[in-house]
Short mmCIF file of N, CA and C in Angstrom, two decimals:
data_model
loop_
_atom_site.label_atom_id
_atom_site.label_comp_id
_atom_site.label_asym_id
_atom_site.label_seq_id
_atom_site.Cartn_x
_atom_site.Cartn_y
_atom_site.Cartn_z
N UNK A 1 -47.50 -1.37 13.24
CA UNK A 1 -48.56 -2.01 12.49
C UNK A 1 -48.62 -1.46 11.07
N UNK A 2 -48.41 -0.05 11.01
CA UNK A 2 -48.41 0.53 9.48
C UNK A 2 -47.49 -0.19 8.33
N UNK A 3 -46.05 -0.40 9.56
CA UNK A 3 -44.89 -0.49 8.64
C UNK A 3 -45.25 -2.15 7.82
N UNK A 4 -45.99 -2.99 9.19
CA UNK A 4 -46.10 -4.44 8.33
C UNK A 4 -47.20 -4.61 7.42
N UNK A 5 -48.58 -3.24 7.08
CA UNK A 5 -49.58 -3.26 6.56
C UNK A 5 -48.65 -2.58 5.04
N UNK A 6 -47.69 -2.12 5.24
CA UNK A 6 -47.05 -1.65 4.13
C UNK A 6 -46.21 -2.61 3.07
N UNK A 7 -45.61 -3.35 3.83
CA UNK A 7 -44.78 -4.56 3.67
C UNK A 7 -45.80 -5.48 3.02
N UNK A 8 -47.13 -6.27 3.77
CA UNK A 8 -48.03 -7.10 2.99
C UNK A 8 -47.94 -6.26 1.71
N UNK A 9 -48.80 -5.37 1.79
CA UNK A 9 -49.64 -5.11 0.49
C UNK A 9 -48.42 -4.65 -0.60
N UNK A 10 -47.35 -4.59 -0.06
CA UNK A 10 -45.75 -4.21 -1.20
C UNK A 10 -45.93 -5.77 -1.71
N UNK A 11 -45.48 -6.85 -1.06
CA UNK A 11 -45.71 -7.82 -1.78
C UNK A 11 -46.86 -8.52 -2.31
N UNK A 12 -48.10 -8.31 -2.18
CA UNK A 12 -49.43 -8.66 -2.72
C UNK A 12 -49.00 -7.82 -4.10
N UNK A 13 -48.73 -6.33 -3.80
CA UNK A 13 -48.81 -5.59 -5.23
C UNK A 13 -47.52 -6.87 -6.04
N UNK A 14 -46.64 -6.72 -6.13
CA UNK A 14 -45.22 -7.28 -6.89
C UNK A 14 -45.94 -8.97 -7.15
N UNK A 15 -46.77 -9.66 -6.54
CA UNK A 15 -47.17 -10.76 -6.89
C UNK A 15 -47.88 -10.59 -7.96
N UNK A 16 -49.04 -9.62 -8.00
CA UNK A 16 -50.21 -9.44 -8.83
C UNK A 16 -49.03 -8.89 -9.83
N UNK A 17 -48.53 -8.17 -10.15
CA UNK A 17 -47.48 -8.08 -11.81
C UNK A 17 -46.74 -8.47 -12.16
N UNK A 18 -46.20 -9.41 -11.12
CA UNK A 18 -45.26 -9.98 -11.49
C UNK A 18 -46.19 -11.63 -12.72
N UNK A 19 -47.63 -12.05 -12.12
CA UNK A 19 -48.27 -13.02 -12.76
C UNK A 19 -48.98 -12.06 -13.74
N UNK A 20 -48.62 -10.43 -13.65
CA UNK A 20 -49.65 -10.18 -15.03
C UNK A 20 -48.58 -10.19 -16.24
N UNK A 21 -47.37 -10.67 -16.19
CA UNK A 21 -46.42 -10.26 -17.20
C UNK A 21 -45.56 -9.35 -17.22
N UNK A 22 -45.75 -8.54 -16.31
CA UNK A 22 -44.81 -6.81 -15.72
C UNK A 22 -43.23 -7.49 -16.28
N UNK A 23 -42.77 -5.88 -16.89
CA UNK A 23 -41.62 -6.05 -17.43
C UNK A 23 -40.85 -4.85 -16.53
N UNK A 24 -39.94 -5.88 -15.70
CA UNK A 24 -38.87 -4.84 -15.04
C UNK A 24 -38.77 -3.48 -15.29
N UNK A 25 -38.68 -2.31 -15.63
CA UNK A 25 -37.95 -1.20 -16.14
C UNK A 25 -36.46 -1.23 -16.15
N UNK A 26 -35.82 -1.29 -14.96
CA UNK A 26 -34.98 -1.67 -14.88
C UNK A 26 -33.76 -2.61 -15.76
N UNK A 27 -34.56 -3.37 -16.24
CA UNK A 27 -33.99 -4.83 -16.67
C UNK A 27 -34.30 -4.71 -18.46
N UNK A 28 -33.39 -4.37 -19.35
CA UNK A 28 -33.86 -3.93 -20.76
C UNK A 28 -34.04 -5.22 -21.51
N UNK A 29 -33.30 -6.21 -21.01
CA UNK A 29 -33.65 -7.83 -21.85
C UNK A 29 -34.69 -8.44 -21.45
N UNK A 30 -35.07 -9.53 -22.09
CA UNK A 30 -36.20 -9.85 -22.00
C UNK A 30 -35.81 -11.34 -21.71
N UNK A 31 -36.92 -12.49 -21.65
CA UNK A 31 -36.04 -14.03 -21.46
C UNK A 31 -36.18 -14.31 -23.01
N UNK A 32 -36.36 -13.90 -24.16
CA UNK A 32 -36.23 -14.27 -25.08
C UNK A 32 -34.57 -13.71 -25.86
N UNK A 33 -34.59 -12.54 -25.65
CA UNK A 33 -33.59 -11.61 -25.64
C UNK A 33 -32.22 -12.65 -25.15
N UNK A 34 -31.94 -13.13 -23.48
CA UNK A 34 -31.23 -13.84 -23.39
C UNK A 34 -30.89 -14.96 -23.56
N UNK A 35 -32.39 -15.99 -24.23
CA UNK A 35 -32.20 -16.85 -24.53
C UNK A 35 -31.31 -16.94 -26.06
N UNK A 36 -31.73 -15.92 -26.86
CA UNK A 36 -30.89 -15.94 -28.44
C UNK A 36 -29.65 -15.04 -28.11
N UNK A 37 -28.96 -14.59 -26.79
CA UNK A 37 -27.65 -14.22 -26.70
C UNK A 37 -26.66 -15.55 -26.09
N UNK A 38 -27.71 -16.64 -25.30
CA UNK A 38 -26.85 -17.89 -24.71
C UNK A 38 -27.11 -18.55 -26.15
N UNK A 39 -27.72 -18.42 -26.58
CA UNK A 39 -27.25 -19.36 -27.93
C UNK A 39 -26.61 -19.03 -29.24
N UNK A 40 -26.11 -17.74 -29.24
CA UNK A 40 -24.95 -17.45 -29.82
C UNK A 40 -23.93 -16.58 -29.43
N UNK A 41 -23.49 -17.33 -27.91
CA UNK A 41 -22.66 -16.37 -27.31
C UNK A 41 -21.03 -17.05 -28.17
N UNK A 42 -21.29 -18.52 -28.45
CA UNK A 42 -19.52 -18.75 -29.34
C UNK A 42 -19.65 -18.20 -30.97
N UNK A 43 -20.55 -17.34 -31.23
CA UNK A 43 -20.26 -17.05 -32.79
C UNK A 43 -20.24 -15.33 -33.01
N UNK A 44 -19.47 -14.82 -33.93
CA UNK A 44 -19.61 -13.74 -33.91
C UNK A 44 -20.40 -13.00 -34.29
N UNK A 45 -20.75 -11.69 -34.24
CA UNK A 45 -19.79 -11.10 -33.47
C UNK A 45 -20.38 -11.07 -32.06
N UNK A 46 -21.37 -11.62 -31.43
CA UNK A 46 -21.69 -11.87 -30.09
C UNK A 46 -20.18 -12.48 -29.03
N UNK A 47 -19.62 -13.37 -29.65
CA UNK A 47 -18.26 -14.03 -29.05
C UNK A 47 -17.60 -12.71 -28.65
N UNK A 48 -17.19 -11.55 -29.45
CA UNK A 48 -16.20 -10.62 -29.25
C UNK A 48 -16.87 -9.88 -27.98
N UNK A 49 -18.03 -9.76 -28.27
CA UNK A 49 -18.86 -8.70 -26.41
C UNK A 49 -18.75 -9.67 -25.66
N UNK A 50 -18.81 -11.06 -25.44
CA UNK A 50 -18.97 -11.90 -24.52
C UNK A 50 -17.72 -12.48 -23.70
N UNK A 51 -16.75 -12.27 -24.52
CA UNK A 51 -15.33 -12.02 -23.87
C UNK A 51 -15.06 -11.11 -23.47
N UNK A 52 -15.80 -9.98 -24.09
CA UNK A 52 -15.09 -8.76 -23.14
C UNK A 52 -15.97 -8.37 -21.88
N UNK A 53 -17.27 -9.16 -21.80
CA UNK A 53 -17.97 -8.95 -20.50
C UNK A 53 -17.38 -9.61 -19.66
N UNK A 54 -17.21 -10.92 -19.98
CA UNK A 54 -16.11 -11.78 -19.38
C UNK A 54 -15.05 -11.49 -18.53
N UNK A 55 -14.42 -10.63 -18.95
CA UNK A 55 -13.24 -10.18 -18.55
C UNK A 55 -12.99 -9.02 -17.81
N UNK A 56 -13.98 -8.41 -18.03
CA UNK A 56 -14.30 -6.67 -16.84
C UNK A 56 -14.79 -7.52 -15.63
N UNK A 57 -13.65 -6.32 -14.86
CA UNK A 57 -13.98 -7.02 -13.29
C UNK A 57 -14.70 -6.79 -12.48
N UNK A 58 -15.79 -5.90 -13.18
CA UNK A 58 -17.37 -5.71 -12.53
C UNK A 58 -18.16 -6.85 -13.11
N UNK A 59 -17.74 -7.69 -13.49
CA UNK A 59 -18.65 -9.51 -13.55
C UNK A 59 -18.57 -10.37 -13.12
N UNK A 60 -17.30 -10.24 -12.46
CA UNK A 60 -16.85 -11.43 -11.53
C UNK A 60 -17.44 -11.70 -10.63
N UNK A 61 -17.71 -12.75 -10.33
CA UNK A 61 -18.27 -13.49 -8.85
C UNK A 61 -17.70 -12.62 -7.47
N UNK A 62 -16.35 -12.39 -7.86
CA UNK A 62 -15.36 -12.33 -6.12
C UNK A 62 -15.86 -10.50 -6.48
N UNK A 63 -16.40 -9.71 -7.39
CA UNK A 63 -16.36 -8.45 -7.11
C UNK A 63 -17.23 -7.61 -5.92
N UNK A 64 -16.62 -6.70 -5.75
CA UNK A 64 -17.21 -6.01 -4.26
C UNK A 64 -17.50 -5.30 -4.27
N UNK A 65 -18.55 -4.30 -3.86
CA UNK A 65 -19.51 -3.30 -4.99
C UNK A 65 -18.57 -2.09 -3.99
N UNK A 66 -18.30 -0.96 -3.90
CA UNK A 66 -17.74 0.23 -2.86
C UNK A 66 -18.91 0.31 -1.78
N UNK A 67 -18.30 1.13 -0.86
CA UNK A 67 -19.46 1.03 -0.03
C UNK A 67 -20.33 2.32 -0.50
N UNK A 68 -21.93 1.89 -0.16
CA UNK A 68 -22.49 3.36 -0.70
C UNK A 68 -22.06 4.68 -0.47
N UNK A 69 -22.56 5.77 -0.92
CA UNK A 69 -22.41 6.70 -1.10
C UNK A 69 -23.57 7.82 -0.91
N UNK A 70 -22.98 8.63 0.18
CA UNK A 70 -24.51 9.68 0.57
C UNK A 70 -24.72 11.10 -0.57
N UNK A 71 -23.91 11.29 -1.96
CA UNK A 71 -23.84 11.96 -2.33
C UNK A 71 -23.71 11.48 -3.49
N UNK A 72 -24.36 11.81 -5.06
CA UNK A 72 -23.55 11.37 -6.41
C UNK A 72 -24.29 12.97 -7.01
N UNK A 73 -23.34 13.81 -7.60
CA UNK A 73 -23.74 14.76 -8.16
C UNK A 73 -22.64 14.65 -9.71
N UNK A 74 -23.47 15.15 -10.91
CA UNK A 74 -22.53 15.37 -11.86
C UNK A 74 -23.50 16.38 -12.93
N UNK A 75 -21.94 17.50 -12.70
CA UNK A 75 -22.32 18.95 -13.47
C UNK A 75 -21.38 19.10 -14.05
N UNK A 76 -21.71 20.03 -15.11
CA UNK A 76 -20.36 20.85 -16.17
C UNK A 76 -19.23 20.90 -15.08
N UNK A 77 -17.82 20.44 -15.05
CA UNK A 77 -16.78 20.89 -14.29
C UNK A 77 -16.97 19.86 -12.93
N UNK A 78 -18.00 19.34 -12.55
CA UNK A 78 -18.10 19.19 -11.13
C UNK A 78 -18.62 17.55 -11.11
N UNK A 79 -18.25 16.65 -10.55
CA UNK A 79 -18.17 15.22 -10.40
C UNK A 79 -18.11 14.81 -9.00
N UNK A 80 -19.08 14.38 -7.99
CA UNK A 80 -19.04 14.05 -7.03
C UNK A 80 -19.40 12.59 -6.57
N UNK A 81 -18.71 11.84 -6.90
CA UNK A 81 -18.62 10.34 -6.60
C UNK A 81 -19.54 9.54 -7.91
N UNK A 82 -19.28 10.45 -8.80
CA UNK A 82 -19.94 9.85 -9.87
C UNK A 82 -19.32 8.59 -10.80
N UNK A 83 -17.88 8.11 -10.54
CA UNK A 83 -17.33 7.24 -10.97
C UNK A 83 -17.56 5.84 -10.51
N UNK A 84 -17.35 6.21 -8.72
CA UNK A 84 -18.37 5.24 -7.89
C UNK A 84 -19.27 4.50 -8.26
N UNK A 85 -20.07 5.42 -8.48
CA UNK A 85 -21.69 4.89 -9.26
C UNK A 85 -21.77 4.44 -10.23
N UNK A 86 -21.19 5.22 -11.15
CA UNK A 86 -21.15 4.38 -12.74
C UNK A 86 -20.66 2.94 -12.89
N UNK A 87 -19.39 2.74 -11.87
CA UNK A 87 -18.67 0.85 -11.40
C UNK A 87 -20.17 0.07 -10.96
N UNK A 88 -20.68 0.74 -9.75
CA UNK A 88 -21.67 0.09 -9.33
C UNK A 88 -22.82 0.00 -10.68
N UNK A 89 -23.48 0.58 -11.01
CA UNK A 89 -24.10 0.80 -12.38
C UNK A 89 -23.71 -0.67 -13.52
N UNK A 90 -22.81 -0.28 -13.86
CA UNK A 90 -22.05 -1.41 -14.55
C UNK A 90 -21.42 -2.70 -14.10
N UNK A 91 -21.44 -2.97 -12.78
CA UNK A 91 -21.33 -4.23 -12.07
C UNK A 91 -23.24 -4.49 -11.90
N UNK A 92 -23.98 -4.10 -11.98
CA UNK A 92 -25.25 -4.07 -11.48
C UNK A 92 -25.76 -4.56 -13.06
N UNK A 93 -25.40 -4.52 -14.09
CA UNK A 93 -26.01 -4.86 -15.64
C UNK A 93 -25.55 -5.82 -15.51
N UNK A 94 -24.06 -6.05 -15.00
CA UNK A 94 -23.34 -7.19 -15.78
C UNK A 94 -23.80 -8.17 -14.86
#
C-alpha cells in the first residue's frame, strides 16, 4: 500500500510542475532554444555541429546503450567504467 501511495503522489507531484512551467535540470535547452537550432540547422556554422551529431554513433536510432554498470568511479590514476558512462552520457544528450 505504501509503495502505490508513493507512486500516486510521485505523479500528482510531476503533474503539478510539470503545468507550473518546471524546467528539467537535466535537459539544458529549452523549446525555444530548439526551435532556433531546427531552423538553422542547414546554415552555418550550426550545419558543421549538426553533421557531426549526425554522424556519432551515440545518435543513431539502431544504438544500444552497454548494459549498466554497478560501479563508475574516476580518480587521479584510477578509472572504473567511467568510459561506459560517459558513451551512455553522450548517447543520453544526443
Amino acid at each position: 500500500m505504501n509503495r502505490q501511495l508513493v507512486i500516486v503522489c510521485s505523479f500528482c507531484a510531476i503533474a503539478a510542475t510539470a503545468s507550473a512551467g518546471m524546467r528539467h535540470p537535466a535537459m539544458p535547452l529549452n523549446r525555444e532554444d530548439l526551435d532556433f537550432l531546427k531552423a538553422n540547422k542547414e546554415k552555418m556554422p550550426w550545419k558543421t555541429g549538426w553533421d557531426i551529431l549526425r554522424s556519432q554513433g551515440t545518435s543513431q536510432p539502431t544504438y544500444v546503450p552497454r548494459t549498466p554498470v554497478e560501479t563508475v568511479e574516476r580518480w587521479p590514476g584510477r578509472s572504473v567504467n567511467n568510459g561506459i558512462w560517459k558513451q551512455s552520457m553522450v548517447a543520453a544528450y544526443n
